[in-house]
Amino acid sequence: MADHPVDEKLPPLKMATTGLQHVAAMYAGVVAPPLIVGAAIGLSATELTFLTGACLFTAGLATFLQTLGIWKIGARLPFVNGVTFAGVAPMTAVVASTDDKSDALPIIFGAVIVAGLLGFVAAPFFSKAIRFFPPVVTGTVITLIGISLLPVAFGWAQGASPDADDFGSATNLGLAAITLVIVLLLRRFTRGFVKQVAVLLGLVAGTLIAIPFGVTDFGPVADADVIGFPTPFHFGAPQFQIAAIISMCVVMVVSMTESTADMLALGEIVDRPADEKTIAAGLRADTLGSAISPVFNGFMCSAFAQNIGLVAMTKIRSRYVVAVGGGFLVLMGLCPMAASLIAVVPRPVLGGAGVVLFGSVAASGIQTLVRASLDKDNNVLIVAVSLAVGIIPIAAPEFYHSFPENAKIILDSGISTGCLAAVVLNLLFNHIGGRKREAEDVTHPMEAGEEITEASRATATP
């Protein structure tokens, strides 16, 4: 019996280039949190480089756990793991509340270790929520993942920093558009291997085109060291403060919710649906990776939704490809010069490719919704309201500004709020109340379904 495409081992060159393509797609997402937190602490350029390399190294280790797996750890799906952005706000809050900034990272690391270990214990219980994720819920959540990521691509397309003079300039937007067009042309007019690495080729071409415009900066390559190892507890032994631990435990719940949604989404895309056992194993990999990460000076790890779009678009479903990507991440953590090569790719170029990648995730969600019986008004309302709730943080970023900071960790994640809304509404409309309400086909979400009368109940009763 032939191996499932998820377990397929590709030729070495194809494995390497497609693995590198995954790294290119998620690199910016991994390095952003350490850059933000490190800047808030006031780390020197050398220490900031060290922290960034450490996060790349631990992301690679977590990716190995997720793709290759050991024992009951790892979903064994093509998942890239990296630093979750959900932890940035509480980590910067810890920095702000710490008088001696040299204690900030040890406090953060201690909180992440505790949250990771507690999450590891809770993983099998958390995974039992799988029965609350029928297609109407999973399709909504997958669509929200793509929609939530698109603003990231649009931000990249405008430039590296909102404070820069050229942010949103015609040059930056033009480079993003050119990269997008190159990827689309490669996908349309090429076949086989070239078509599958269209995103990587688009990034290379876009970077080369950007050189005459002065957008490509090779400075990081010249300044980077050849070898560097993330010494364990480089910033000091972990410290355990209850407030920080509670904050990171909340982030862990958010991260586990998003990872569950991501696993369901990827399971649909690779045609290996994620069951309760798979989700439990995947959550164990996330949480154990998070618990180990601070030892090597990294932050909380989570599955990266960005790479789901790459799998959906290229149709390369091998988990070993992503494991090779994890190998590149480890290499970058051990060789800062190698990490700096990816950093050369201008943000506008990443933004152009991101439109394709993240849009592909949303399209996959729509494909799942096609199987969700949207001819029933119950399901139409579930999708309509859940999407609306999930889009709030994108459309109105200050909507929850008056809520407590810990609450905003959850509320500011459109994926988490939309997922919660979809699960609750599905229970309300399709499960609670004994007999599942059968609705007539509708053509508008506000059109009433058939009223269930005593007569109709009697007719329906055998």
Tab-separated table of C-alpha atoms in Angstrom:
chain	number	residue	atom	x	y	z
A	1	MET	CA	0.000	0.000	0.000
A	2	ALA	CA	1.401	3.360	-1.048
A	3	ASP	CA	2.287	5.903	1.613
A	4	HIS	CA	-0.091	8.781	2.215
A	5	PRO	CA	1.260	12.003	0.615
A	6	VAL	CA	1.807	13.362	4.146
A	7	ASP	CA	4.380	10.591	4.730
A	8	GLU	CA	6.031	10.888	1.307
A	9	LYS	CA	9.783	11.541	1.126
A	10	LEU	CA	10.661	13.697	-1.877
A	11	PRO	CA	14.001	13.857	-3.768
A	12	PRO	CA	16.685	15.790	-1.810
A	13	LEU	CA	16.756	18.933	-3.996
A	14	LYS	CA	12.983	19.222	-4.016
A	15	MET	CA	12.874	18.605	-0.276
A	16	ALA	CA	15.450	21.334	0.371
A	17	THR	CA	13.926	24.027	-1.841
A	18	THR	CA	10.358	23.467	-0.705
A	19	GLY	CA	11.521	23.349	2.928
A	20	LEU	CA	13.316	26.665	2.450
A	21	GLN	CA	10.135	28.047	0.930
A	22	HIS	CA	8.297	27.290	4.187
A	23	VAL	CA	11.005	29.098	6.168
A	24	ALA	CA	10.754	32.137	3.897
A	25	ALA	CA	6.991	32.231	4.407
A	26	MET	CA	7.196	32.276	8.203
A	27	TYR	CA	10.547	33.960	8.938
A	28	ALA	CA	9.117	37.426	9.561
A	29	GLY	CA	6.528	36.006	11.946
A	30	VAL	CA	9.217	34.278	14.040
A	31	VAL	CA	11.620	37.208	14.352
A	32	ALA	CA	9.019	39.926	15.011
A	33	PRO	CA	8.181	38.972	18.661
A	34	PRO	CA	11.823	38.843	19.881
A	35	LEU	CA	12.556	42.114	18.098
A	36	ILE	CA	9.578	43.819	19.750
A	37	VAL	CA	10.206	42.405	23.245
A	38	GLY	CA	13.962	42.920	22.994
A	39	ALA	CA	13.496	46.544	21.952
A	40	ALA	CA	11.112	47.102	24.883
A	41	ILE	CA	13.752	45.764	27.287
A	42	GLY	CA	16.479	47.868	25.659
A	43	LEU	CA	18.750	45.034	24.564
A	44	SER	CA	21.903	45.879	22.669
A	45	ALA	CA	22.131	45.012	18.969
A	46	THR	CA	24.292	41.992	19.837
A	47	GLU	CA	21.851	40.693	22.455
A	48	LEU	CA	18.901	41.339	20.139
A	49	THR	CA	20.567	39.268	17.430
A	50	PHE	CA	21.192	36.508	19.987
A	51	LEU	CA	17.525	36.518	21.116
A	52	THR	CA	16.300	36.368	17.516
A	53	GLY	CA	18.630	33.476	16.694
A	54	ALA	CA	17.470	31.642	19.815
A	55	CYS	CA	13.830	31.939	18.702
A	56	LEU	CA	14.729	30.555	15.269
A	57	PHE	CA	16.592	27.655	16.892
A	58	THR	CA	13.735	26.736	19.236
A	59	ALA	CA	11.206	27.091	16.400
A	60	GLY	CA	13.198	24.453	14.539
A	61	LEU	CA	13.172	22.114	17.534
A	62	ALA	CA	9.403	22.574	17.965
A	63	THR	CA	8.900	21.918	14.236
A	64	PHE	CA	10.810	18.625	14.556
A	65	LEU	CA	8.532	17.618	17.431
A	66	GLN	CA	5.410	18.463	15.424
A	67	THR	CA	6.354	16.895	12.077
A	68	LEU	CA	8.479	13.869	13.028
A	69	GLY	CA	7.036	13.213	16.465
A	70	ILE	CA	8.119	10.989	19.314
A	71	TRP	CA	5.821	8.693	21.295
A	72	LYS	CA	2.419	10.446	21.519
A	73	ILE	CA	3.926	13.851	20.802
A	74	GLY	CA	3.511	15.510	17.407
A	75	ALA	CA	0.588	15.671	14.965
A	76	ARG	CA	2.901	14.310	12.235
A	77	LEU	CA	1.403	16.791	9.794
A	78	PRO	CA	3.285	19.389	7.673
A	79	PHE	CA	3.218	22.053	10.413
A	80	VAL	CA	5.834	24.730	10.993
A	81	ASN	CA	6.060	25.843	14.620
A	82	GLY	CA	7.317	29.208	15.755
A	83	VAL	CA	6.911	32.014	18.276
A	84	THR	CA	3.238	32.864	18.785
A	85	PHE	CA	2.432	36.546	18.367
A	86	ALA	CA	-0.354	36.199	20.948
A	87	GLY	CA	2.286	36.391	23.666
A	88	VAL	CA	3.741	39.746	22.601
A	89	ALA	CA	1.261	41.945	24.498
A	90	PRO	CA	1.558	40.146	27.870
A	91	MET	CA	5.345	39.877	27.497
A	92	THR	CA	5.706	43.609	26.879
A	93	ALA	CA	3.366	44.170	29.843
A	94	VAL	CA	5.769	42.114	32.003
A	95	VAL	CA	8.650	44.241	30.730
A	96	ALA	CA	6.783	47.450	31.568
A	97	SER	CA	5.979	46.273	35.113
A	98	THR	CA	9.538	45.107	35.872
A	99	ASP	CA	11.717	47.743	37.539
A	100	ASP	CA	14.992	46.004	36.752
A	101	LYS	CA	14.784	45.248	33.045
A	102	SER	CA	17.451	42.563	33.365
A	103	ASP	CA	14.867	40.472	35.236
A	104	ALA	CA	12.221	40.792	32.507
A	105	LEU	CA	13.351	37.895	30.311
A	106	PRO	CA	13.921	35.470	33.238
A	107	ILE	CA	10.382	36.276	34.480
A	108	ILE	CA	8.949	35.722	30.981
A	109	PHE	CA	10.876	32.478	30.543
A	110	GLY	CA	9.701	31.150	33.918
A	111	ALA	CA	6.081	31.905	33.045
A	112	VAL	CA	6.386	30.223	29.634
A	113	ILE	CA	7.904	27.080	31.170
A	114	VAL	CA	5.023	26.735	33.661
A	115	ALA	CA	2.369	27.486	31.021
A	116	GLY	CA	3.956	24.943	28.658
A	117	LEU	CA	4.033	22.170	31.250
A	118	LEU	CA	0.432	22.831	32.331
A	119	GLY	CA	-0.634	22.847	28.680
A	120	PHE	CA	1.126	19.525	28.096
A	121	VAL	CA	-0.887	17.939	30.927
A	122	ALA	CA	-4.136	19.505	29.639
A	123	ALA	CA	-3.618	18.523	25.958
A	124	PRO	CA	-5.604	15.227	25.961
A	125	PHE	CA	-8.546	16.905	27.703
A	126	PHE	CA	-8.442	19.916	25.396
A	127	SER	CA	-8.459	17.660	22.330
A	128	LYS	CA	-11.852	16.210	23.263
A	129	ALA	CA	-13.380	19.426	21.927
A	130	ILE	CA	-13.009	17.913	18.425
A	131	ARG	CA	-16.648	16.788	18.451
A	132	PHE	CA	-17.670	20.443	18.588
A	133	PHE	CA	-15.974	21.155	15.225
A	134	PRO	CA	-18.263	20.007	12.361
A	135	PRO	CA	-17.675	21.491	8.868
A	136	VAL	CA	-19.776	24.585	9.613
A	137	VAL	CA	-17.378	25.409	12.467
A	138	THR	CA	-14.109	24.299	10.867
A	139	GLY	CA	-14.927	26.043	7.593
A	140	THR	CA	-15.659	29.277	9.422
A	141	VAL	CA	-12.462	29.064	11.460
A	142	ILE	CA	-10.272	28.223	8.446
A	143	THR	CA	-11.747	31.172	6.563
A	144	LEU	CA	-11.062	33.426	9.560
A	145	ILE	CA	-7.452	32.238	9.726
A	146	GLY	CA	-6.912	33.392	6.146
A	147	ILE	CA	-8.783	36.671	6.630
A	148	SER	CA	-6.883	37.390	9.861
A	149	LEU	CA	-3.539	36.855	8.143
A	150	LEU	CA	-4.236	39.067	5.125
A	151	PRO	CA	-3.688	42.334	7.059
A	152	VAL	CA	-0.207	41.024	7.888
A	153	ALA	CA	0.521	40.702	4.167
A	154	PHE	CA	-0.882	44.180	3.519
A	155	GLY	CA	1.333	45.583	6.281
A	156	TRP	CA	4.404	43.901	4.816
A	157	ALA	CA	3.532	45.268	1.375
A	158	GLN	CA	3.746	48.824	2.726
A	159	GLY	CA	7.201	48.432	4.212
A	160	ALA	CA	9.262	47.354	7.202
A	161	SER	CA	8.065	49.982	9.685
A	162	PRO	CA	5.083	52.379	9.903
A	163	ASP	CA	7.540	55.002	11.147
A	164	ALA	CA	9.672	54.831	8.002
A	165	ASP	CA	9.407	57.640	5.461
A	166	ASP	CA	8.777	55.232	2.609
A	167	PHE	CA	6.027	53.270	4.405
A	168	GLY	CA	3.191	52.761	1.935
A	169	SER	CA	5.163	54.391	-0.885
A	170	ALA	CA	4.480	53.667	-4.536
A	171	THR	CA	7.838	51.874	-4.710
A	172	ASN	CA	6.992	49.477	-1.890
A	173	LEU	CA	3.491	48.771	-3.163
A	174	GLY	CA	4.874	48.360	-6.676
A	175	LEU	CA	7.416	45.763	-5.492
A	176	ALA	CA	4.657	43.881	-3.694
A	177	ALA	CA	2.503	43.936	-6.830
A	178	ILE	CA	5.405	42.773	-9.033
A	179	THR	CA	6.140	39.868	-6.678
A	180	LEU	CA	2.465	38.904	-6.662
A	181	VAL	CA	2.336	38.975	-10.464
A	182	ILE	CA	5.518	36.882	-10.739
A	183	VAL	CA	4.087	34.220	-8.400
A	184	LEU	CA	0.806	34.173	-10.315
A	185	LEU	CA	2.546	33.897	-13.707
A	186	LEU	CA	4.745	31.063	-12.457
A	187	ARG	CA	1.703	29.258	-11.102
A	188	ARG	CA	-0.184	29.773	-14.368
A	189	PHE	CA	2.451	29.057	-17.009
A	190	THR	CA	4.841	26.551	-15.425
A	191	ARG	CA	4.472	22.950	-14.373
A	192	GLY	CA	5.909	20.430	-11.961
A	193	PHE	CA	8.718	21.469	-9.653
A	194	VAL	CA	8.949	25.094	-10.814
A	195	LYS	CA	5.230	25.563	-10.203
A	196	GLN	CA	5.512	24.113	-6.708
A	197	VAL	CA	8.321	26.485	-5.675
A	198	ALA	CA	6.706	29.515	-7.329
A	199	VAL	CA	6.591	31.419	-4.045
A	200	LEU	CA	10.322	30.907	-3.374
A	201	LEU	CA	11.202	31.935	-6.936
A	202	GLY	CA	8.918	34.953	-6.599
A	203	LEU	CA	10.700	35.995	-3.404
A	204	VAL	CA	14.119	35.669	-5.067
A	205	ALA	CA	13.010	37.581	-8.169
A	206	GLY	CA	11.320	40.281	-6.101
A	207	THR	CA	14.443	40.710	-3.960
A	208	LEU	CA	16.649	41.086	-7.038
A	209	ILE	CA	14.256	43.599	-8.598
A	210	ALA	CA	14.251	45.589	-5.342
A	211	ILE	CA	18.042	46.090	-5.348
A	212	PRO	CA	18.091	49.094	-7.759
A	213	PHE	CA	15.417	50.798	-5.645
A	214	GLY	CA	17.588	50.644	-2.529
A	215	VAL	CA	15.066	48.575	-0.606
A	216	THR	CA	17.254	45.480	-0.246
A	217	ASP	CA	19.659	45.753	2.703
A	218	PHE	CA	22.657	43.401	2.739
A	219	GLY	CA	24.031	44.954	5.933
A	220	PRO	CA	22.775	42.163	8.226
A	221	VAL	CA	24.768	39.591	6.222
A	222	ALA	CA	28.006	41.547	6.517
A	223	ASP	CA	27.561	42.112	10.262
A	224	ALA	CA	26.422	38.602	11.197
A	225	ASP	CA	28.647	36.016	12.889
A	226	VAL	CA	29.238	32.698	11.182
A	227	ILE	CA	28.663	30.571	14.287
A	228	GLY	CA	26.578	31.238	17.385
A	229	PHE	CA	24.927	28.855	19.843
A	230	PRO	CA	21.977	29.872	22.075
A	231	THR	CA	23.621	29.181	25.443
A	232	PRO	CA	21.035	27.787	27.912
A	233	PHE	CA	19.589	30.481	30.207
A	234	HIS	CA	21.858	33.102	28.670
A	235	PHE	CA	19.808	35.918	30.228
A	236	GLY	CA	19.661	34.337	33.688
A	237	ALA	CA	17.858	31.541	35.533
A	238	PRO	CA	14.062	31.571	35.140
A	239	GLN	CA	12.021	33.426	37.752
A	240	PHE	CA	8.469	32.495	38.649
A	241	GLN	CA	5.991	35.307	39.298
A	242	ILE	CA	2.314	34.450	39.645
A	243	ALA	CA	0.973	37.404	37.618
A	244	ALA	CA	3.230	36.619	34.664
A	245	ILE	CA	2.403	32.913	34.901
A	246	ILE	CA	-1.350	33.604	34.817
A	247	SER	CA	-0.925	35.868	31.777
A	248	MET	CA	1.069	33.264	29.874
A	249	CYS	CA	-1.410	30.521	30.821
A	250	VAL	CA	-4.147	32.617	29.196
A	251	VAL	CA	-1.945	32.945	26.111
A	252	MET	CA	-1.428	29.170	26.171
A	253	VAL	CA	-5.210	28.594	26.082
A	254	VAL	CA	-5.487	30.984	23.125
A	255	SER	CA	-2.551	29.270	21.413
A	256	MET	CA	-4.033	25.792	21.949
A	257	THR	CA	-7.383	26.965	20.550
A	258	GLU	CA	-5.709	28.369	17.436
A	259	SER	CA	-3.511	25.294	17.031
A	260	THR	CA	-6.580	23.053	17.213
A	261	ALA	CA	-8.210	25.122	14.471
A	262	ASP	CA	-4.988	25.028	12.435
A	263	MET	CA	-4.725	21.245	12.731
A	264	LEU	CA	-8.336	20.833	11.626
A	265	ALA	CA	-7.662	23.147	8.690
A	266	LEU	CA	-4.470	21.401	7.623
A	267	GLY	CA	-6.078	17.981	8.066
A	268	GLU	CA	-8.744	18.980	5.551
A	269	ILE	CA	-6.174	20.376	3.108
A	270	VAL	CA	-3.889	17.319	3.144
A	271	ASP	CA	-6.797	14.853	3.145
A	272	ARG	CA	-5.894	13.371	6.524
A	273	PRO	CA	-8.584	14.725	8.865
A	274	ALA	CA	-7.256	15.506	12.339
A	275	ASP	CA	-9.005	13.315	14.894
A	276	GLU	CA	-8.916	13.597	18.688
A	277	LYS	CA	-5.707	11.545	18.920
A	278	THR	CA	-3.929	13.699	16.316
A	279	ILE	CA	-4.969	16.935	17.984
A	280	ALA	CA	-3.840	15.704	21.417
A	281	ALA	CA	-0.453	14.736	19.969
A	282	GLY	CA	-0.156	18.067	18.149
A	283	LEU	CA	-1.002	20.048	21.282
A	284	ARG	CA	1.581	18.042	23.234
A	285	ALA	CA	4.196	19.067	20.659
A	286	ASP	CA	3.169	22.733	20.907
A	287	THR	CA	3.202	22.784	24.690
A	288	LEU	CA	6.363	20.708	25.168
A	289	GLY	CA	8.121	22.849	22.569
A	290	SER	CA	7.005	25.911	24.525
A	291	ALA	CA	8.282	24.461	27.822
A	292	ILE	CA	11.685	23.629	26.300
A	293	SER	CA	12.028	26.878	24.351
A	294	PRO	CA	12.961	29.155	27.312
A	295	VAL	CA	15.870	26.847	28.197
A	296	PHE	CA	17.478	28.059	24.952
A	297	ASN	CA	16.166	31.633	25.392
A	298	GLY	CA	13.104	31.283	23.142
A	299	PHE	CA	9.442	32.157	23.653
A	300	MET	CA	6.155	30.228	23.523
A	301	CYS	CA	5.756	28.185	20.328
A	302	SER	CA	2.638	27.509	18.295
A	303	ALA	CA	1.659	26.167	14.875
A	304	PHE	CA	2.058	28.781	12.135
A	305	ALA	CA	-1.072	29.334	10.082
A	306	GLN	CA	0.970	31.122	7.396
A	307	ASN	CA	2.358	27.837	6.156
A	308	ILE	CA	-1.070	26.241	5.755
A	309	GLY	CA	-1.565	28.506	2.762
A	310	LEU	CA	1.684	27.301	1.237
A	311	VAL	CA	0.585	23.660	1.588
A	312	ALA	CA	-2.815	24.501	0.095
A	313	MET	CA	-1.276	26.292	-2.874
A	314	THR	CA	1.645	23.986	-3.729
A	315	LYS	CA	-0.206	20.724	-2.990
A	316	ILE	CA	3.037	19.409	-1.438
A	317	ARG	CA	1.721	17.634	1.635
A	318	SER	CA	4.855	15.866	2.890
A	319	ARG	CA	5.622	16.467	6.573
A	320	TYR	CA	9.262	15.694	5.838
A	321	VAL	CA	9.459	18.827	3.690
A	322	VAL	CA	8.463	20.892	6.724
A	323	ALA	CA	10.893	18.898	8.894
A	324	VAL	CA	13.649	19.996	6.497
A	325	GLY	CA	12.367	23.543	7.004
A	326	GLY	CA	12.791	22.932	10.738
A	327	GLY	CA	16.374	21.903	10.008
A	328	PHE	CA	16.970	25.224	8.245
A	329	LEU	CA	15.564	27.043	11.297
A	330	VAL	CA	17.966	25.193	13.606
A	331	LEU	CA	20.831	26.001	11.214
A	332	MET	CA	19.868	29.668	11.262
A	333	GLY	CA	19.863	29.616	15.046
A	334	LEU	CA	23.378	28.169	15.020
A	335	CYS	CA	24.597	30.326	12.136
A	336	PRO	CA	23.442	33.964	12.339
A	337	MET	CA	24.873	34.642	8.893
A	338	ALA	CA	22.509	32.036	7.389
A	339	ALA	CA	19.569	33.631	9.230
A	340	SER	CA	20.505	37.026	7.859
A	341	LEU	CA	20.146	35.787	4.268
A	342	ILE	CA	16.396	35.381	4.738
A	343	ALA	CA	16.303	38.786	6.431
A	344	VAL	CA	17.550	40.305	3.167
A	345	VAL	CA	14.135	39.737	1.528
A	346	PRO	CA	12.361	43.137	1.683
A	347	ARG	CA	9.033	43.269	3.504
A	348	PRO	CA	7.126	44.504	0.407
A	349	VAL	CA	8.319	41.405	-1.464
A	350	LEU	CA	7.109	39.207	1.397
A	351	GLY	CA	3.808	41.072	1.313
A	352	GLY	CA	3.224	40.310	-2.354
A	353	ALA	CA	3.768	36.596	-1.775
A	354	GLY	CA	1.714	36.726	1.425
A	355	VAL	CA	-1.403	37.788	-0.461
A	356	VAL	CA	-1.337	34.486	-2.338
A	357	LEU	CA	-0.466	32.371	0.696
A	358	PHE	CA	-2.993	33.805	3.128
A	359	GLY	CA	-5.712	34.138	0.536
A	360	SER	CA	-5.275	30.427	-0.171
A	361	VAL	CA	-6.107	29.652	3.461
A	362	ALA	CA	-9.352	31.630	3.252
A	363	ALA	CA	-10.205	29.857	-0.004
A	364	SER	CA	-9.671	26.484	1.699
A	365	GLY	CA	-12.120	27.548	4.395
A	366	ILE	CA	-14.706	28.410	1.785
A	367	GLN	CA	-14.209	24.983	0.220
A	368	THR	CA	-14.939	23.399	3.611
A	369	LEU	CA	-18.051	25.555	4.043
A	370	VAL	CA	-19.380	24.172	0.769
A	371	ARG	CA	-19.872	20.875	2.646
A	372	ALA	CA	-21.557	22.578	5.607
A	373	SER	CA	-25.159	22.556	4.353
A	374	LEU	CA	-25.419	26.310	3.940
A	375	ASP	CA	-28.836	25.802	2.406
A	376	LYS	CA	-30.057	25.644	6.024
A	377	ASP	CA	-30.662	28.970	7.727
A	378	ASN	CA	-29.203	27.654	11.011
A	379	ASN	CA	-25.790	27.174	9.444
A	380	VAL	CA	-25.953	30.411	7.473
A	381	LEU	CA	-26.505	32.327	10.708
A	382	ILE	CA	-23.687	30.456	12.457
A	383	VAL	CA	-21.260	31.386	9.683
A	384	ALA	CA	-22.524	34.970	9.365
A	385	VAL	CA	-22.284	35.859	13.050
A	386	SER	CA	-19.036	33.959	13.685
A	387	LEU	CA	-17.288	35.643	10.765
A	388	ALA	CA	-18.541	39.030	11.963
A	389	VAL	CA	-17.262	38.407	15.501
A	390	GLY	CA	-13.918	37.142	14.202
A	391	ILE	CA	-13.410	40.136	11.915
A	392	ILE	CA	-13.955	42.696	14.722
A	393	PRO	CA	-10.258	42.880	15.736
A	394	ILE	CA	-9.336	43.421	12.081
A	395	ALA	CA	-12.027	45.930	11.104
A	396	ALA	CA	-12.113	47.784	14.447
A	397	PRO	CA	-8.810	47.201	16.300
A	398	GLU	CA	-9.820	49.444	19.226
A	399	PHE	CA	-13.236	47.800	19.685
A	400	TYR	CA	-12.226	46.146	22.978
A	401	HIS	CA	-10.051	48.998	24.272
A	402	SER	CA	-11.982	49.352	27.545
A	403	PHE	CA	-11.651	45.666	28.487
A	404	PRO	CA	-9.013	44.372	30.951
A	405	GLU	CA	-5.635	43.512	29.433
A	406	ASN	CA	-5.980	39.778	30.156
A	407	ALA	CA	-9.377	39.699	28.431
A	408	LYS	CA	-7.945	41.483	25.404
A	409	ILE	CA	-5.426	38.675	24.921
A	410	ILE	CA	-8.381	36.515	23.861
A	411	LEU	CA	-10.665	39.181	22.385
A	412	ASP	CA	-7.969	40.647	20.140
A	413	SER	CA	-7.516	37.257	18.476
A	414	GLY	CA	-10.174	37.094	15.784
A	415	ILE	CA	-9.441	33.397	15.272
A	416	SER	CA	-10.135	32.597	18.931
A	417	THR	CA	-13.283	34.736	19.260
A	418	GLY	CA	-14.679	33.571	15.929
A	419	CYS	CA	-13.942	29.945	16.805
A	420	LEU	CA	-15.653	30.311	20.186
A	421	ALA	CA	-18.667	31.997	18.594
A	422	ALA	CA	-18.966	29.249	15.958
A	423	VAL	CA	-18.794	26.458	18.555
A	424	VAL	CA	-21.358	28.104	20.864
A	425	LEU	CA	-23.770	28.952	18.037
A	426	ASN	CA	-23.481	25.449	16.580
A	427	LEU	CA	-24.407	24.009	19.982
A	428	LEU	CA	-27.291	26.455	20.349
A	429	PHE	CA	-28.795	25.989	16.896
A	430	ASN	CA	-27.956	22.388	16.075
A	431	HIS	CA	-27.700	20.481	19.345
A	432	ILE	CA	-29.308	22.044	22.416
A	433	GLY	CA	-33.028	21.388	22.821
A	434	GLY	CA	-33.211	17.694	22.082
A	435	ARG	CA	-34.490	17.376	18.532
A	436	LYS	CA	-32.213	19.024	16.020
A	437	ARG	CA	-34.096	21.808	14.284
A	438	GLU	CA	-34.639	21.062	10.632
A	439	ALA	CA	-34.864	24.218	8.545
A	440	GLU	CA	-36.157	24.745	5.047
A	441	ASP	CA	-33.783	25.798	2.303
A	442	VAL	CA	-33.253	29.534	2.384
A	443	THR	CA	-31.919	32.106	-0.018
A	444	HIS	CA	-31.192	34.812	2.571
A	445	PRO	CA	-29.706	34.454	6.058
A	446	MET	CA	-32.584	36.372	7.624
A	447	GLU	CA	-35.296	34.338	5.928
A	448	ALA	CA	-37.234	32.334	8.488
A	449	GLY	CA	-37.059	28.574	8.502
A	450	GLU	CA	-40.110	26.418	8.725
A	451	GLU	CA	-41.908	26.840	12.034
A	452	ILE	CA	-42.068	23.604	14.000
A	453	THR	CA	-45.647	23.116	15.120
A	454	GLU	CA	-47.258	20.387	17.197
A	455	ALA	CA	-48.744	18.990	14.001
A	456	SER	CA	-45.369	18.822	12.286
A	457	ARG	CA	-43.883	17.181	15.397
A	458	ALA	CA	-46.609	14.536	15.317
A	459	THR	CA	-45.990	13.930	11.625
A	460	ALA	CA	-42.235	13.643	12.174
A	461	THR	CA	-42.625	11.216	15.067
A	462	PRO	CA	-42.513	7.594	13.859
